[in-house]
């Protein structure tokens, strides 16, 4: 009857951030036996699998800003594999099967290997990290992510001295995803190795205390809080260490509009619109965009001596 209760929770209750801790407790009580919470289909908010994320450490890196409501975080998405409308992923991403799931970590590493989800969840203690996500489209959100540092995963495979970059490849399954060539599928992203190893770079497996909803990139997505949202690849199946700067889907699609670095920079406009301000989802007035999305103190040194107008 727990299942019925879950379905009975009104969406207005679900969206109130203050209540999410209660909902988490409920999910934990429901346990693996009630793994399928019968909430699939259009507009689903809960993940299909009720994995227990366990006790979550709070991160000192969290922003104290007000959270964007869960309903916006899960219904206003960019996941072009499921359509280009912001509402498409919430409607269609439930078709993607996220268990079992394997992530290959390969390339210039001493110990290439695959990880299943149980292994990934044990890479490092899971933490809650409240980060801003700022899209190149000039909107932003504040999301309580759950995850572990990407550095912990990379250390497990022992990067070789020759490794300089990390490439991320998303799932592409034409049976359930967009077959129109909106981007060059599969979706690919990349970071320099030092960016990937930075303690702020998070592999997210959840948000709002629960397993990631499919539309947010289940079961594993990158979150790089000082870069535009598109650097944060969703539903990752391969992580590859390389000695050359990897091609990325957005850079391939529009090299003059989407650079490799894509650090949030109010001084470098997108060729078709300004990046000086942003609209926080749920707010009316725009706010100023901060260099490196407000994380300059932690990450600016990674780019010392670089011309960030050229390397946009
Ligand atoms: N595989 C994949 N990852 C992706 C995208 C995508 O279309 N496909 N969109 C990116 C963009 S543009 C943004 S702004 C963020 C959005 O994440 P969210 O839906 O969790 O807010 O995901 C990024 N990761
Ligand atoms: Mo984006």
PDB file of N, CA, C and O in Angstrom, residues 18-43:
ATOM      1  N   UNK A  18      11.261  21.680   1.333  1.00  0.00           N
ATOM      2  CA  UNK A  18      11.316  21.316   2.746  1.00  0.00           C
ATOM      3  C   UNK A  18      10.832  19.893   2.964  1.00  0.00           C
ATOM      4  O   UNK A  18      11.160  19.257   3.958  1.00  0.00           O
ATOM      5  N   UNK A  19      10.019  19.386   2.053  1.00  0.00           N
ATOM      6  CA  UNK A  19       9.419  18.073   2.262  1.00  0.00           C
ATOM      7  C   UNK A  19      10.237  16.948   1.679  1.00  0.00           C
ATOM      8  O   UNK A  19       9.915  15.788   1.846  1.00  0.00           O
ATOM      9  N   UNK A  20      11.296  17.273   0.976  1.00  0.00           N
ATOM     10  CA  UNK A  20      11.949  16.191   0.255  1.00  0.00           C
ATOM     11  C   UNK A  20      12.619  15.193   1.169  1.00  0.00           C
ATOM     12  O   UNK A  20      12.712  14.020   0.855  1.00  0.00           O
ATOM     13  N   UNK A  21      13.039  15.653   2.345  1.00  0.00           N
ATOM     14  CA  UNK A  21      13.653  14.726   3.291  1.00  0.00           C
ATOM     15  C   UNK A  21      12.640  13.660   3.711  1.00  0.00           C
ATOM     16  O   UNK A  21      12.963  12.481   3.812  1.00  0.00           O
ATOM     17  N   UNK A  22      11.391  14.064   3.918  1.00  0.00           N
ATOM     18  CA  UNK A  22      10.340  13.115   4.275  1.00  0.00           C
ATOM     19  C   UNK A  22      10.118  12.108   3.163  1.00  0.00           C
ATOM     20  O   UNK A  22       9.946  10.928   3.381  1.00  0.00           O
ATOM     21  N   UNK A  23      10.097  12.630   1.949  1.00  0.00           N
ATOM     22  CA  UNK A  23       9.866  11.765   0.809  1.00  0.00           C
ATOM     23  C   UNK A  23      10.994  10.741   0.671  1.00  0.00           C
ATOM     24  O   UNK A  23      10.769   9.595   0.334  1.00  0.00           O
ATOM     25  N   UNK A  24      12.197  11.181   0.983  1.00  0.00           N
ATOM     26  CA  UNK A  24      13.339  10.276   0.924  1.00  0.00           C
ATOM     27  C   UNK A  24      13.184   9.162   1.926  1.00  0.00           C
ATOM     28  O   UNK A  24      13.424   8.012   1.653  1.00  0.00           O
ATOM     29  N   UNK A  25      12.741   9.560   3.136  1.00  0.00           N
ATOM     30  CA  UNK A  25      12.543   8.554   4.172  1.00  0.00           C
ATOM     31  C   UNK A  25      11.501   7.550   3.687  1.00  0.00           C
ATOM     32  O   UNK A  25      11.642   6.364   3.829  1.00  0.00           O
ATOM     33  N   UNK A  26      10.464   8.061   3.061  1.00  0.00           N
ATOM     34  CA  UNK A  26       9.426   7.172   2.540  1.00  0.00           C
ATOM     35  C   UNK A  26      10.004   6.197   1.520  1.00  0.00           C
ATOM     36  O   UNK A  26       9.754   5.003   1.565  1.00  0.00           O
ATOM     37  N   UNK A  27      10.824   6.734   0.604  1.00  0.00           N
ATOM     38  CA  UNK A  27      11.397   5.874  -0.430  1.00  0.00           C
ATOM     39  C   UNK A  27      12.249   4.792   0.197  1.00  0.00           C
ATOM     40  O   UNK A  27      12.236   3.648  -0.236  1.00  0.00           O
ATOM     41  N   UNK A  28      12.992   5.176   1.229  1.00  0.00           N
ATOM     42  CA  UNK A  28      13.839   4.199   1.876  1.00  0.00           C
ATOM     43  C   UNK A  28      12.978   3.112   2.518  1.00  0.00           C
ATOM     44  O   UNK A  28      13.271   1.943   2.433  1.00  0.00           O
ATOM     45  N   UNK A  29      11.862   3.526   3.150  1.00  0.00           N
ATOM     46  CA  UNK A  29      10.955   2.551   3.761  1.00  0.00           C
ATOM     47  C   UNK A  29      10.383   1.623   2.700  1.00  0.00           C
ATOM     48  O   UNK A  29      10.241   0.437   2.897  1.00  0.00           O
ATOM     49  N   UNK A  30      10.047   2.224   1.564  1.00  0.00           N
ATOM     50  CA  UNK A  30       9.461   1.422   0.479  1.00  0.00           C
ATOM     51  C   UNK A  30      10.457   0.354   0.036  1.00  0.00           C
ATOM     52  O   UNK A  30      10.070  -0.764  -0.279  1.00  0.00           O
ATOM     53  N   UNK A  31      11.727   0.704   0.058  1.00  0.00           N
ATOM     54  CA  UNK A  31      12.785  -0.283  -0.161  1.00  0.00           C
ATOM     55  C   UNK A  31      12.822  -0.852  -1.553  1.00  0.00           C
ATOM     56  O   UNK A  31      12.032  -0.511  -2.423  1.00  0.00           O
ATOM     57  N   UNK A  32      13.770  -1.746  -1.742  1.00  0.00           N
ATOM     58  CA  UNK A  32      13.996  -2.314  -3.072  1.00  0.00           C
ATOM     59  C   UNK A  32      12.812  -3.149  -3.534  1.00  0.00           C
ATOM     60  O   UNK A  32      12.557  -3.270  -4.718  1.00  0.00           O
ATOM     61  N   UNK A  33      12.061  -3.713  -2.592  1.00  0.00           N
ATOM     62  CA  UNK A  33      10.902  -4.549  -2.946  1.00  0.00           C
ATOM     63  C   UNK A  33       9.877  -3.772  -3.755  1.00  0.00           C
ATOM     64  O   UNK A  33       9.216  -4.313  -4.634  1.00  0.00           O
ATOM     65  N   UNK A  34       9.756  -2.506  -3.446  1.00  0.00           N
ATOM     66  CA  UNK A  34       8.806  -1.672  -4.180  1.00  0.00           C
ATOM     67  C   UNK A  34       9.554  -0.825  -5.205  1.00  0.00           C
ATOM     68  O   UNK A  34       9.242   0.322  -5.431  1.00  0.00           O
ATOM     69  N   UNK A  35      10.544  -1.470  -5.813  1.00  0.00           N
ATOM     70  CA  UNK A  35      11.462  -0.734  -6.678  1.00  0.00           C
ATOM     71  C   UNK A  35      10.734   0.052  -7.766  1.00  0.00           C
ATOM     72  O   UNK A  35      11.082   1.181  -8.060  1.00  0.00           O
ATOM     73  N   UNK A  36       9.720  -0.567  -8.327  1.00  0.00           N
ATOM     74  CA  UNK A  36       8.999   0.154  -9.370  1.00  0.00           C
ATOM     75  C   UNK A  36       7.852   0.882  -8.705  1.00  0.00           C
ATOM     76  O   UNK A  36       6.911   0.282  -8.228  1.00  0.00           O
ATOM     77  N   UNK A  37       7.961   2.170  -8.660  1.00  0.00           N
ATOM     78  CA  UNK A  37       6.984   2.937  -7.889  1.00  0.00           C
ATOM     79  C   UNK A  37       5.753   3.292  -8.712  1.00  0.00           C
ATOM     80  O   UNK A  37       4.956   4.120  -8.310  1.00  0.00           O
ATOM     81  N   UNK A  38       5.606   2.630  -9.837  1.00  0.00           N
ATOM     82  CA  UNK A  38       4.387   2.790 -10.630  1.00  0.00           C
ATOM     83  C   UNK A  38       4.130   4.241 -11.004  1.00  0.00           C
ATOM     84  O   UNK A  38       3.010   4.671 -11.123  1.00  0.00           O
ATOM     85  N   UNK A  39       5.207   4.989 -11.126  1.00  0.00           N
ATOM     86  CA  UNK A  39       5.030   6.400 -11.460  1.00  0.00           C
ATOM     87  C   UNK A  39       5.677   6.715 -12.801  1.00  0.00           C
ATOM     88  O   UNK A  39       5.968   7.855 -13.105  1.00  0.00           O
ATOM     89  N   UNK A  40       5.898   5.691 -13.612  1.00  0.00           N
ATOM     90  CA  UNK A  40       6.478   5.919 -14.923  1.00  0.00           C
ATOM     91  C   UNK A  40       5.506   6.697 -15.789  1.00  0.00           C
ATOM     92  O   UNK A  40       4.399   7.014 -15.372  1.00  0.00           O
ATOM     93  N   UNK A  41       5.931   7.018 -16.978  1.00  0.00           N
ATOM     94  CA  UNK A  41       5.033   7.704 -17.885  1.00  0.00           C
ATOM     95  C   UNK A  41       5.245   9.196 -17.847  1.00  0.00           C
ATOM     96  O   UNK A  41       6.085   9.693 -17.115  1.00  0.00           O
ATOM     97  N   UNK A  42       4.463   9.886 -18.642  1.00  0.00           N
ATOM     98  CA  UNK A  42       4.661  11.321 -18.801  1.00  0.00           C
ATOM     99  C   UNK A  42       4.724  12.063 -17.466  1.00  0.00           C
ATOM    100  O   UNK A  42       3.913  11.824 -16.577  1.00  0.00           O
ATOM    101  N   UNK A  43       5.659  12.944 -17.348  1.00  0.00           N
ATOM    102  CA  UNK A  43       5.741  13.808 -16.190  1.00  0.00           C
ATOM    103  C   UNK A  43       6.216  13.147 -14.923  1.00  0.00           C
ATOM    104  O   UNK A  43       6.067  13.693 -13.851  1.00  0.00           O
TER     105      UNK A  43
END
